[in-house]
XYZ file of C-alpha atoms in Angstrom:
737
model
C 113.444 99.866 17.905
C 114.754 97.840 20.814
C 118.071 96.359 21.817
C 119.190 94.007 19.086
C 121.387 91.835 21.221
C 120.950 89.746 24.341
C 118.328 91.830 26.131
C 115.130 93.241 24.684
C 114.140 95.352 27.717
C 113.578 99.073 27.598
C 116.224 101.458 28.965
C 115.834 103.331 32.205
C 114.123 106.704 31.923
C 116.450 109.686 31.675
C 113.851 112.042 33.125
C 112.647 115.417 31.906
C 115.457 117.351 33.633
C 118.255 116.048 31.414
C 119.855 117.713 28.401
C 120.952 115.668 25.367
C 123.463 116.904 22.789
C 124.201 114.921 19.626
C 126.645 114.964 16.721
C 127.232 111.951 14.502
C 127.921 108.901 16.676
C 128.677 111.097 19.705
C 126.232 112.291 22.333
C 126.115 113.633 25.857
C 123.394 113.368 28.503
C 123.639 115.595 31.577
C 121.686 117.456 34.211
C 120.459 120.967 33.531
C 123.388 122.501 35.389
C 125.754 120.610 33.058
C 126.821 117.987 35.582
C 127.094 114.332 34.597
C 126.224 112.275 37.658
C 127.409 108.708 38.226
C 125.104 105.776 38.805
C 122.672 106.192 35.907
C 122.674 106.625 32.151
C 124.240 110.079 31.973
C 127.589 110.438 30.269
C 129.643 111.424 27.259
C 129.494 108.704 24.584
C 131.388 108.021 21.390
C 131.608 104.853 19.269
C 129.084 103.127 21.559
C 131.395 103.679 24.553
C 130.853 105.881 27.601
C 133.947 108.070 27.725
C 132.907 109.987 30.847
C 130.575 108.586 33.493
C 131.100 111.519 35.856
C 131.749 115.208 35.166
C 130.684 117.402 38.079
C 131.665 121.024 38.552
C 132.127 122.317 42.110
C 132.861 125.872 43.202
C 134.304 125.764 46.706
C 132.927 122.206 46.968
C 129.337 123.289 46.177
C 127.392 122.389 42.987
C 126.349 125.139 40.597
C 122.714 126.212 40.824
C 121.145 125.981 37.327
C 119.450 129.061 35.874
C 118.971 128.342 32.162
C 120.096 126.115 29.303
C 120.514 127.646 25.856
C 121.058 125.403 22.835
C 121.514 127.030 19.445
C 122.778 123.881 17.723
C 122.189 120.168 18.391
C 125.844 119.710 19.353
C 126.136 122.795 21.599
C 124.572 123.959 24.843
C 125.283 126.833 27.172
C 124.595 125.994 30.802
C 124.024 129.170 32.814
C 124.182 128.952 36.592
C 125.367 130.656 39.728
C 127.335 129.811 42.832
C 126.104 130.048 46.384
C 126.288 133.581 47.862
C 129.786 134.710 48.738
C 130.587 135.214 52.431
C 128.711 138.197 53.838
C 126.323 138.477 50.881
C 122.650 137.520 50.663
C 122.648 136.980 46.890
C 124.993 135.155 44.553
C 127.323 137.430 42.628
C 129.321 134.816 40.718
C 127.871 133.723 37.370
C 128.962 130.371 35.913
C 128.706 129.682 32.170
C 129.611 126.285 30.707
C 129.771 126.112 26.894
C 129.760 122.455 25.875
C 130.438 121.137 22.366
C 129.953 117.440 21.554
C 131.539 115.792 18.520
C 133.944 112.860 18.530
C 134.539 113.710 22.185
C 133.923 116.861 24.193
C 135.063 120.438 24.522
C 133.970 122.499 27.498
C 134.669 126.207 27.984
C 134.061 127.368 31.563
C 133.668 131.037 32.436
C 133.171 132.697 35.813
C 131.921 136.298 35.870
C 132.130 138.382 39.012
C 129.157 140.741 39.329
C 130.434 142.301 42.533
C 132.837 145.164 43.216
C 135.152 142.906 45.221
C 137.705 140.420 43.922
C 136.639 136.776 44.356
C 138.984 133.926 45.184
C 137.666 130.385 44.845
C 138.577 126.765 44.171
C 137.106 125.237 41.008
C 137.063 121.438 40.874
C 135.829 119.075 38.193
C 135.268 115.588 39.565
C 135.417 113.043 36.779
C 135.393 109.330 36.040
C 135.344 106.985 33.053
C 133.923 103.480 33.376
C 134.611 102.683 29.682
C 131.157 101.075 29.643
C 129.613 99.684 26.495
C 126.436 101.499 25.476
C 124.290 98.386 25.908
C 125.556 97.827 29.436
C 124.354 101.307 30.337
C 121.089 100.952 28.425
C 119.945 97.880 30.325
C 121.455 98.905 33.656
C 124.106 96.170 33.860
C 127.407 98.051 33.739
C 130.262 95.668 34.414
C 133.230 96.795 36.470
C 136.330 96.985 34.273
C 139.241 95.924 36.458
C 142.116 97.346 34.443
C 141.155 101.003 34.021
C 144.416 102.898 34.608
C 144.769 106.636 35.218
C 148.000 108.437 34.312
C 148.686 112.142 34.872
C 151.354 114.145 33.095
C 151.456 117.926 33.502
C 148.007 119.226 32.604
C 147.017 115.997 30.834
C 145.049 113.112 32.318
C 144.785 109.746 30.549
C 142.278 107.017 31.500
C 142.605 103.739 29.596
C 141.468 100.111 29.773
C 143.830 97.698 27.950
C 141.213 94.916 27.984
C 138.668 97.069 26.166
C 141.232 99.124 24.277
C 139.111 102.181 25.037
C 139.618 105.254 27.149
C 139.847 109.007 27.234
C 142.435 111.807 27.336
C 141.709 115.147 29.026
C 143.814 118.162 28.147
C 143.859 121.550 29.878
C 146.370 124.366 30.155
C 146.189 125.572 33.735
C 144.705 122.811 35.902
C 146.187 120.860 38.759
C 145.584 117.306 37.564
C 145.014 114.336 39.848
C 143.226 111.001 39.355
C 139.515 111.766 39.283
C 139.868 115.542 39.521
C 140.867 118.717 37.702
C 141.478 121.663 40.047
C 141.810 125.383 39.365
C 142.771 128.008 41.937
C 140.904 131.002 40.604
C 140.968 134.729 41.228
C 138.191 136.661 39.497
C 138.673 140.449 39.489
C 135.868 142.755 40.548
C 133.445 143.069 37.604
C 135.816 140.805 35.727
C 136.011 137.242 34.356
C 138.059 134.039 34.490
C 137.876 131.274 31.872
C 139.430 127.982 30.869
C 139.025 125.372 28.135
C 139.045 121.604 28.536
C 139.252 119.059 25.746
C 138.206 115.423 26.029
C 139.545 113.113 23.311
C 138.467 109.471 22.962
C 140.885 106.557 22.805
C 139.553 103.966 20.358
C 141.473 100.757 19.671
C 144.364 102.134 21.697
C 144.739 105.324 19.653
C 143.825 108.831 20.788
C 141.371 110.465 18.381
C 141.102 114.232 18.147
C 137.695 115.579 19.167
C 136.103 117.582 16.376
C 135.887 120.768 18.443
C 139.460 121.675 19.275
C 140.119 124.029 22.164
C 142.763 125.706 19.998
C 140.532 126.702 17.076
C 137.321 128.731 16.648
C 134.144 126.733 17.097
C 132.672 127.960 13.828
C 135.613 126.411 11.940
C 135.085 122.945 13.385
C 133.900 120.236 11.009
C 130.452 119.681 12.633
C 129.754 123.424 12.657
C 130.753 123.813 9.002
C 128.658 120.806 7.961
C 125.605 121.923 9.894
C 125.846 125.456 8.497
C 125.941 124.024 4.957
C 122.924 121.805 5.735
C 121.015 124.737 7.175
C 121.810 126.865 4.135
C 120.931 124.339 1.439
C 117.770 122.575 2.592
C 114.274 123.758 1.618
C 112.278 126.195 3.718
C 108.539 126.190 4.435
C 106.655 129.364 5.250
C 103.246 129.006 6.840
C 101.032 130.878 9.269
C 100.292 127.628 11.140
C 102.490 127.887 14.236
C 102.590 124.184 15.106
C 103.497 123.135 11.560
C 106.199 125.792 11.321
C 107.741 124.802 14.670
C 107.601 121.084 13.909
C 109.259 121.509 10.511
C 111.952 123.742 11.987
C 112.693 121.180 14.677
C 112.725 118.418 12.058
C 115.328 120.341 10.107
C 117.570 120.695 13.162
C 117.170 117.125 14.383
C 117.738 115.440 11.036
C 120.809 117.592 10.515
C 122.203 116.512 13.874
C 121.509 112.801 13.332
C 123.469 112.520 10.093
C 126.409 110.104 10.138
C 129.571 110.747 8.119
C 132.298 108.264 7.258
C 135.560 109.936 8.265
C 137.450 107.673 5.847
C 135.181 108.670 2.930
C 134.510 112.394 3.346
C 133.065 112.720 -0.161
C 130.359 110.109 0.427
C 126.829 111.312 1.231
C 125.793 110.815 4.869
C 123.630 108.144 6.399
C 121.329 108.812 9.313
C 121.275 107.492 12.873
C 118.069 106.173 14.394
C 117.978 108.415 17.454
C 119.478 109.665 20.685
C 120.579 108.620 23.143
C 120.594 104.845 22.568
C 120.551 104.489 18.798
C 123.224 106.833 17.440
C 124.129 104.391 14.697
C 122.892 103.122 11.370
C 119.700 101.032 11.555
C 118.330 99.289 8.485
C 114.610 99.852 8.978
C 114.839 103.194 10.770
C 117.388 104.765 8.457
C 115.556 103.579 5.321
C 112.158 104.863 6.436
C 113.626 108.138 7.690
C 115.425 108.666 4.389
C 112.198 107.973 2.503
C 110.211 110.479 4.551
C 112.979 113.081 4.290
C 113.225 112.950 0.481
C 111.641 116.418 0.018
C 114.329 117.789 2.319
C 117.503 116.069 1.157
C 117.839 113.084 -1.157
C 121.494 112.561 -0.249
C 120.376 110.887 3.004
C 118.640 108.174 0.984
C 121.617 107.705 -1.313
C 124.105 107.522 1.543
C 121.927 105.112 3.505
C 121.418 102.829 0.510
C 125.123 102.771 -0.315
C 126.200 101.979 3.238
C 123.582 99.255 3.662
C 124.611 97.756 0.324
C 128.201 97.574 1.607
C 126.956 95.725 4.686
C 124.497 93.490 2.816
C 124.715 89.857 3.895
C 127.164 87.591 2.091
C 127.207 84.412 4.177
C 125.084 82.447 6.618
C 125.748 83.157 10.291
C 123.083 82.059 12.818
C 124.497 84.249 15.598
C 124.245 87.540 13.699
C 121.420 86.190 11.465
C 123.361 87.229 8.373
C 122.252 85.602 5.110
C 123.194 86.352 1.493
C 121.316 89.410 0.263
C 119.842 90.346 3.640
C 119.983 94.014 4.709
C 121.275 94.516 8.259
C 119.158 95.665 11.165
C 121.814 97.437 13.188
C 125.488 98.385 13.072
C 127.440 98.731 16.304
C 131.008 99.798 17.070
C 131.282 98.981 20.790
C 133.342 96.281 22.443
C 131.997 92.766 22.930
C 130.605 92.133 26.418
C 128.186 89.692 28.003
C 125.418 92.201 27.361
C 126.525 93.421 23.937
C 127.555 90.094 22.452
C 128.011 91.482 18.951
C 130.049 94.567 19.729
C 131.760 96.012 16.688
C 129.629 94.146 14.151
C 126.330 93.958 12.291
C 123.161 92.279 13.433
C 120.720 91.217 10.717
C 117.594 90.343 12.728
C 115.083 92.382 10.734
C 112.519 91.052 8.290
C 111.510 94.379 6.773
C 114.787 96.213 6.090
C 115.421 94.092 2.990
C 112.218 94.934 1.055
C 112.399 98.536 2.320
C 115.836 98.796 0.690
C 114.358 98.003 -2.717
C 111.386 100.309 -2.115
C 113.624 103.278 -1.265
C 115.831 102.684 -4.301
C 112.764 102.856 -6.516
C 111.485 105.985 -4.785
C 114.850 107.725 -5.109
C 114.772 107.037 -8.848
C 111.309 108.601 -9.077
C 112.702 111.892 -7.719
C 115.045 112.108 -10.687
C 118.441 112.376 -8.989
C 121.510 110.153 -8.768
C 120.581 108.016 -11.791
C 124.042 106.497 -12.114
C 124.250 105.730 -8.411
C 120.817 104.144 -8.470
C 121.863 101.939 -11.379
C 124.966 100.904 -9.426
C 122.775 99.778 -6.535
C 120.418 97.702 -8.670
C 122.463 94.476 -8.174
C 122.073 94.939 -4.410
C 118.313 95.283 -4.906
C 118.252 92.056 -6.920
C 120.228 90.304 -4.185
C 117.676 91.573 -1.661
C 114.812 90.109 -3.690
C 116.669 86.800 -3.936
C 116.945 86.736 -0.143
C 113.167 87.207 0.101
C 112.567 84.271 -2.227
C 115.338 81.917 -1.102
C 115.380 82.561 2.657
C 112.536 84.732 3.940
C 109.684 82.877 2.257
C 110.959 79.496 3.464
C 110.694 80.338 7.175
C 106.956 79.647 7.391
C 104.289 77.207 6.241
C 102.755 79.278 3.417
C 104.821 79.805 0.317
C 104.761 83.310 -1.107
C 104.702 85.213 2.214
C 107.721 86.731 3.915
C 108.250 85.272 7.410
C 110.617 85.768 10.311
C 111.971 83.497 13.030
C 115.189 84.152 14.915
C 118.010 81.677 14.451
C 119.165 81.421 18.097
C 118.001 82.494 21.548
C 120.163 85.649 21.367
C 118.321 87.614 18.719
C 115.115 89.602 18.653
C 112.000 87.481 19.031
C 109.961 89.887 16.895
C 111.664 91.294 13.823
C 109.240 93.814 12.370
C 109.075 97.421 13.523
C 107.146 96.346 16.649
C 110.160 94.406 17.812
C 109.555 94.240 21.560
C 109.014 90.716 22.883
C 105.260 91.313 23.382
C 104.714 93.511 20.322
C 102.736 90.950 18.286
C 99.689 89.415 19.974
C 96.221 88.012 19.365
C 92.997 89.870 20.128
C 92.682 88.034 23.455
C 96.155 89.198 24.524
C 98.090 85.979 23.942
C 101.559 86.474 22.488
C 102.161 85.235 18.963
C 105.149 82.978 18.429
C 107.375 82.820 15.372
C 107.361 82.013 12.555
C 105.224 85.057 11.823
C 104.290 86.785 8.568
C 103.441 90.430 9.339
C 100.815 92.345 7.422
C 102.877 95.463 6.710
C 105.872 93.389 5.620
C 103.824 91.802 2.837
C 102.985 95.330 1.719
C 106.673 96.228 1.664
C 107.422 93.156 -0.453
C 104.614 94.064 -2.843
C 105.991 97.587 -3.209
C 109.538 96.262 -3.631
C 108.582 94.069 -6.585
C 106.556 96.931 -8.024
C 109.625 99.181 -7.820
C 111.792 96.543 -9.500
C 109.143 96.178 -12.197
C 109.586 99.838 -13.120
C 113.358 99.514 -13.317
C 112.858 96.643 -15.752
C 110.348 98.589 -17.835
C 112.754 101.524 -18.115
C 115.523 99.165 -19.233
C 113.294 97.340 -21.718
C 113.779 94.103 -19.788
C 110.411 92.458 -20.453
C 111.288 89.141 -18.797
C 112.229 90.751 -15.483
C 109.236 93.074 -15.683
C 106.887 90.136 -16.166
C 108.454 88.129 -13.336
C 108.263 91.039 -10.897
C 104.671 91.720 -11.926
C 103.797 88.104 -11.244
C 105.424 88.221 -7.827
C 103.715 91.492 -6.923
C 100.334 90.240 -8.028
C 100.745 86.951 -6.201
C 101.601 88.465 -2.844
C 98.815 90.997 -3.169
C 96.337 88.240 -3.841
C 97.641 86.118 -0.961
C 97.572 89.069 1.409
C 93.976 89.991 0.679
C 92.866 86.355 0.948
C 94.752 85.313 4.072
C 94.973 88.454 6.203
C 91.470 89.828 5.694
C 89.038 89.081 8.535
C 85.617 89.485 6.882
C 83.670 89.118 10.121
C 85.588 92.014 11.674
C 86.269 94.217 8.693
C 90.014 94.641 9.135
C 93.300 92.907 8.353
C 95.038 90.623 10.836
C 98.338 91.926 12.109
C 99.977 88.705 10.942
C 99.774 84.984 10.203
C 101.263 82.517 12.676
C 103.196 79.303 12.121
C 99.983 77.262 11.988
C 98.605 79.460 9.213
C 96.120 81.167 11.556
C 95.469 84.915 11.500
C 96.888 86.882 14.423
C 93.611 88.704 14.847
C 94.414 91.842 16.853
C 93.315 95.254 15.591
C 96.563 97.142 15.141
C 98.028 100.061 13.216
C 100.134 97.819 10.956
C 97.418 97.689 8.326
C 97.805 101.445 7.888
C 101.227 100.757 6.357
C 99.452 98.459 3.918
C 97.439 101.451 2.710
C 100.747 103.288 2.216
C 102.175 100.531 0.011
C 98.966 100.044 -1.980
C 98.516 96.330 -1.296
C 95.011 96.805 0.147
C 92.112 95.950 -2.194
C 90.143 99.099 -2.922
C 86.847 97.640 -1.751
C 88.325 96.874 1.678
C 89.900 100.287 2.241
C 86.790 102.051 3.666
C 86.444 99.462 6.414
C 90.169 99.653 7.212
C 89.958 103.427 7.500
C 86.824 103.205 9.649
C 88.678 101.027 12.168
C 91.828 103.162 12.139
C 89.793 106.283 12.881
C 87.550 104.633 15.482
C 87.568 105.666 19.141
C 89.419 102.431 19.904
C 92.335 103.468 17.679
C 92.396 107.268 17.247
C 93.181 109.166 20.448
C 92.747 112.692 19.108
C 96.535 113.092 19.015
C 97.248 110.081 16.816
C 96.428 106.477 15.953
C 97.379 103.894 18.560
C 99.577 100.929 17.787
C 96.897 98.640 19.249
C 93.165 99.182 19.724
C 91.901 99.844 23.242
C 89.504 96.854 23.092
C 92.327 94.343 22.536
C 93.515 92.019 25.305
C 97.106 93.315 25.346
C 96.160 96.992 25.242
C 98.157 99.249 27.539
C 98.417 102.950 26.664
C 101.682 103.167 28.628
C 103.367 100.282 26.777
C 106.001 100.512 24.081
C 104.066 98.877 21.232
C 100.644 97.892 22.621
C 98.609 101.073 22.683
C 101.111 103.914 22.420
C 101.208 106.474 19.588
C 104.233 106.551 17.265
C 104.549 109.606 14.972
C 106.286 107.725 12.151
C 103.568 105.054 12.214
C 100.968 107.802 11.881
C 102.888 109.595 9.130
C 102.881 106.442 6.995
C 99.179 105.950 7.734
C 98.509 109.548 6.641
C 100.224 108.759 3.347
C 98.063 105.653 2.951
C 94.876 107.550 3.751
C 95.688 110.127 1.074
C 96.589 107.401 -1.409
C 93.138 105.836 -1.089
C 91.333 109.184 -1.156
C 90.561 109.620 2.567
C 91.787 113.203 2.746
C 89.656 114.429 5.651
C 90.884 111.577 7.835
C 94.492 112.312 6.863
C 94.018 115.937 7.860
C 92.600 114.944 11.263
C 95.552 112.699 12.056
C 98.037 115.346 10.894
C 96.480 118.117 12.962
C 96.336 115.834 15.995
C 100.042 115.028 15.730
C 100.934 118.683 15.239
C 98.976 119.546 18.390
C 101.018 116.895 20.189
C 104.249 118.312 18.762
C 103.329 121.743 20.075
C 102.964 120.334 23.572
C 106.404 118.730 23.226
C 108.029 122.039 22.287
C 107.814 121.441 18.542
C 109.693 118.136 18.626
C 107.786 114.902 18.109
C 109.282 112.169 20.310
C 109.810 108.574 19.266
C 106.450 107.724 20.859
C 104.048 108.912 23.537
C 101.373 107.266 25.625
C 98.083 106.340 23.967
C 95.625 107.948 26.386
C 92.527 109.490 24.858
C 92.566 113.250 24.394
C 89.169 113.455 26.082
C 90.702 112.047 29.260
C 93.944 114.031 29.220
C 93.970 117.241 27.122
C 97.742 117.072 26.572
C 99.813 114.108 25.336
C 101.442 112.056 28.085
C 105.169 111.396 27.461
C 106.601 107.889 27.301
C 109.499 107.937 29.789
C 112.209 106.215 27.722
C 111.289 107.694 24.359
C 114.255 108.725 22.204
C 114.499 112.439 21.528
C 115.658 113.485 19.001
C 114.612 110.442 17.022
C 115.052 110.166 13.273
C 111.773 108.882 11.877
C 109.794 110.985 14.357
C 111.739 114.018 13.115
C 110.978 113.120 9.494
C 107.255 112.567 10.143
C 106.083 116.213 9.761
C 107.911 116.400 6.433
C 106.261 113.239 5.158
C 102.793 114.290 6.306
C 103.151 117.628 4.525
C 104.303 115.898 1.339
C 101.324 113.524 1.583
C 98.834 116.365 1.985
C 100.448 118.245 -0.886
C 99.809 115.056 -2.868
C 103.240 115.546 -4.390
C 104.112 112.553 -6.593
C 107.122 113.009 -8.882
C 107.834 110.508 -11.602
C 110.794 112.232 -13.177
C 112.099 109.345 -15.365
C 108.815 109.629 -17.274
C 108.842 113.428 -17.298
C 105.812 113.852 -15.044
C 104.887 115.130 -11.608
C 101.564 115.377 -9.817
C 100.639 117.894 -7.155
C 97.144 118.603 -5.825
C 97.299 120.040 -2.282
C 94.634 118.924 0.160
C 95.851 120.993 3.088
C 93.754 121.714 6.175
C 92.330 125.216 6.100
C 94.310 125.906 9.274
C 97.546 125.846 7.262
C 96.606 129.005 5.382
C 98.943 130.058 2.568
C 102.008 127.857 2.221
C 105.335 128.459 0.485
C 107.983 125.777 -0.052
C 111.225 127.216 -1.415
C 114.250 125.298 -2.655
C 112.576 121.890 -3.026
C 115.078 119.537 -4.772
C 113.352 117.960 -7.761
C 114.637 116.710 -11.111
C 118.085 118.155 -10.469
C 116.715 121.658 -9.850
C 115.495 123.718 -6.915
C 111.817 124.545 -7.294
C 109.303 126.577 -5.313
C 105.768 125.475 -4.508
C 103.152 128.101 -3.661
C 99.741 127.096 -2.304
C 97.254 129.882 -1.690
C 94.518 129.745 0.931
C 91.945 128.779 -1.711
C 94.118 125.850 -2.865
C 95.467 127.458 -6.025
C 98.892 125.931 -6.631
C 101.937 126.903 -8.658
C 105.256 125.105 -9.118
C 108.049 127.514 -10.069
C 111.393 126.532 -11.562
C 110.659 123.006 -12.772
C 112.468 122.114 -16.032
C 110.345 122.326 -19.174
C 110.850 118.614 -19.823
C 108.668 117.874 -16.778
C 104.887 118.048 -17.163
C 103.094 119.072 -13.982
C 99.593 117.722 -13.398
C 97.683 119.871 -10.893
C 95.504 116.975 -9.876
C 95.864 113.854 -7.734
C 97.710 111.018 -9.318
C 95.119 108.465 -10.485
C 94.012 106.170 -7.639
C 96.314 103.235 -6.967
C 98.583 104.374 -9.797
C 101.716 102.392 -9.075
C 102.717 101.095 -12.475
C 103.755 103.144 -15.474
C 104.153 101.803 -18.958
C 107.125 102.479 -21.178
C 105.379 105.223 -23.147
C 105.077 107.516 -20.154
C 101.414 106.816 -19.582
C 100.060 105.725 -16.244
C 97.825 102.855 -15.275
C 96.623 101.215 -12.110
C 97.547 97.908 -10.482
C 95.578 95.924 -13.035
C 98.704 96.090 -15.204
C 100.307 93.621 -12.819
C 97.356 91.258 -13.042
C 97.196 91.524 -16.825
C 100.877 90.627 -17.179
C 100.393 87.700 -14.828
C 97.304 86.503 -16.709
C 99.162 86.730 -20.022
C 101.942 84.560 -18.621
C 99.450 81.993 -17.317
C 97.735 81.811 -20.720
C 101.096 81.211 -22.407
C 101.925 78.436 -19.930
C 98.594 76.707 -20.630
C 99.102 76.990 -24.365
């Protein structure tokens, strides 16, 4: 998940002493005493613009000494500190509390408490600045000086605005002395008493001041973000388990996913989408948002619906080489910043992703299986058909082999690699050489296979035999091509891709684990795939590496060439369970949960791929996003996979056959949304399972869904992938006749 525009480099590290608050498209990064220090990536951001690049509190010209940071909500933190000792005293007696609320801007409540028996007089200054920098300028460390930033003071209001960027900020207080770059308060704090003030920071977007969502004039609990988060917290399912790491990870997932939701202020009744992650990706991403929504389905299906609807609105309609838009293509990234030399597509969509388009169709099919939003799903079916047309009319024509989905950027400004490993060196041969586009990635062929399979089921439900047969043919063809062209029989694993000369890109990588998830892997090849994924070269003890340690490009401290990504592992866990490798799935899950425990319950975007035998704790990756959406959804998806929960509500059936590690003990899931109802799932320590509250029209099978069962016939029965081949063979026989 790298920069989609001019630069593909990684951002500077924020360090482990920073605090990040998030709400919608707004976020704040600061030191642990609450200060925002100039010269780095810290700041208050909204709409991909840095509103404040400096925000430093001084008491009598001295910084506040940090004591503790308390954060009860993703958008709120309480910074507790103290001043230097007052004259004649050995210890500090003046407590400083900064309550900060982020949402469409900033609200900060500052409180001084005098713990002495003598009145305190002091000068409180807030030194501030706004560079009106675009997010991408900050991310890559190339902030351009904006020459026309004007500062205007009027009473207790300070306005900073750049006409050229049409962005700025308004600060409002009640009792400050306001000057350019500073708010000053002459304060007297009574003995054993307190002094407080409130400051509001409103963004200026397109020349108009926008009210921050936490107003200084109203109670915090009545603010829109607080009300929304309380509703989310009340309505989502709960999991009760004696396994500490699982419980903490799921709790953190709940908080992080709630904080990363994006709401359209112009369409308040629409379900939310989800941002990719903080601090650099607080916006809609095609691939990230689709996969996160998929993994979060047991928690909240509205995320999937909102994401699908918004991406359908943005679906490509014309050909544009600069943005890589093409008819039917699903966008990679939506940005709302201003256009700069670094962020050349500010305020627009970039479409440089090969996998978002098939993932769109996959998620639509999966949402239908859960039995909700039938009408909405039907409304989105034309967008799914347009996505499949893009695969056939554009994506398959980028490379030398017909029938595979390829990528190659249209200009020198886009991403060189356009799968999920989208760093410039993310796709390489076993000897370390970089692969050059056009490239057909292994996991992308699996996504296409699953997309046509999903469309096949829509056609079967509608009685559309012609479409069902065509989709079956397409699914069968790409599966056959994949297993012929990507399989390396002398090595026993699948190539990560095929290059423009038709040669396998022969590195041993985690991508083939996604192919297990989608079901494109031939059953006789699965044991060898699993053996390699779980080998010492790939499995660290905390998770499966992106690239094996015996490959030429391996680097455990790299972004995509040897690191461990939780979402990558969560999809692999699902694939392992699908092909019956339960013990291996349990090992990967427990390893990731151990890693989560070391990270305070929150799985980061990625961490370094060192072996657990060398370092007994996971080593952080310095620029990893946290919170990050698909990392947050990973514990949920792994639990669903190990529950072997497979609903197929349109056909009145659901399968559940828990294969939980013994360490999980007894497990209760309450309020699981399924088939329009809220159901409870109880799994005892001996594996006995009960689903409570499911409608009588749904038959529950307390057994694994039959192996490779991806196609269902119109009578409600189930069958394996041979249905696809049989339909294809029937068509071929008719053509010959």
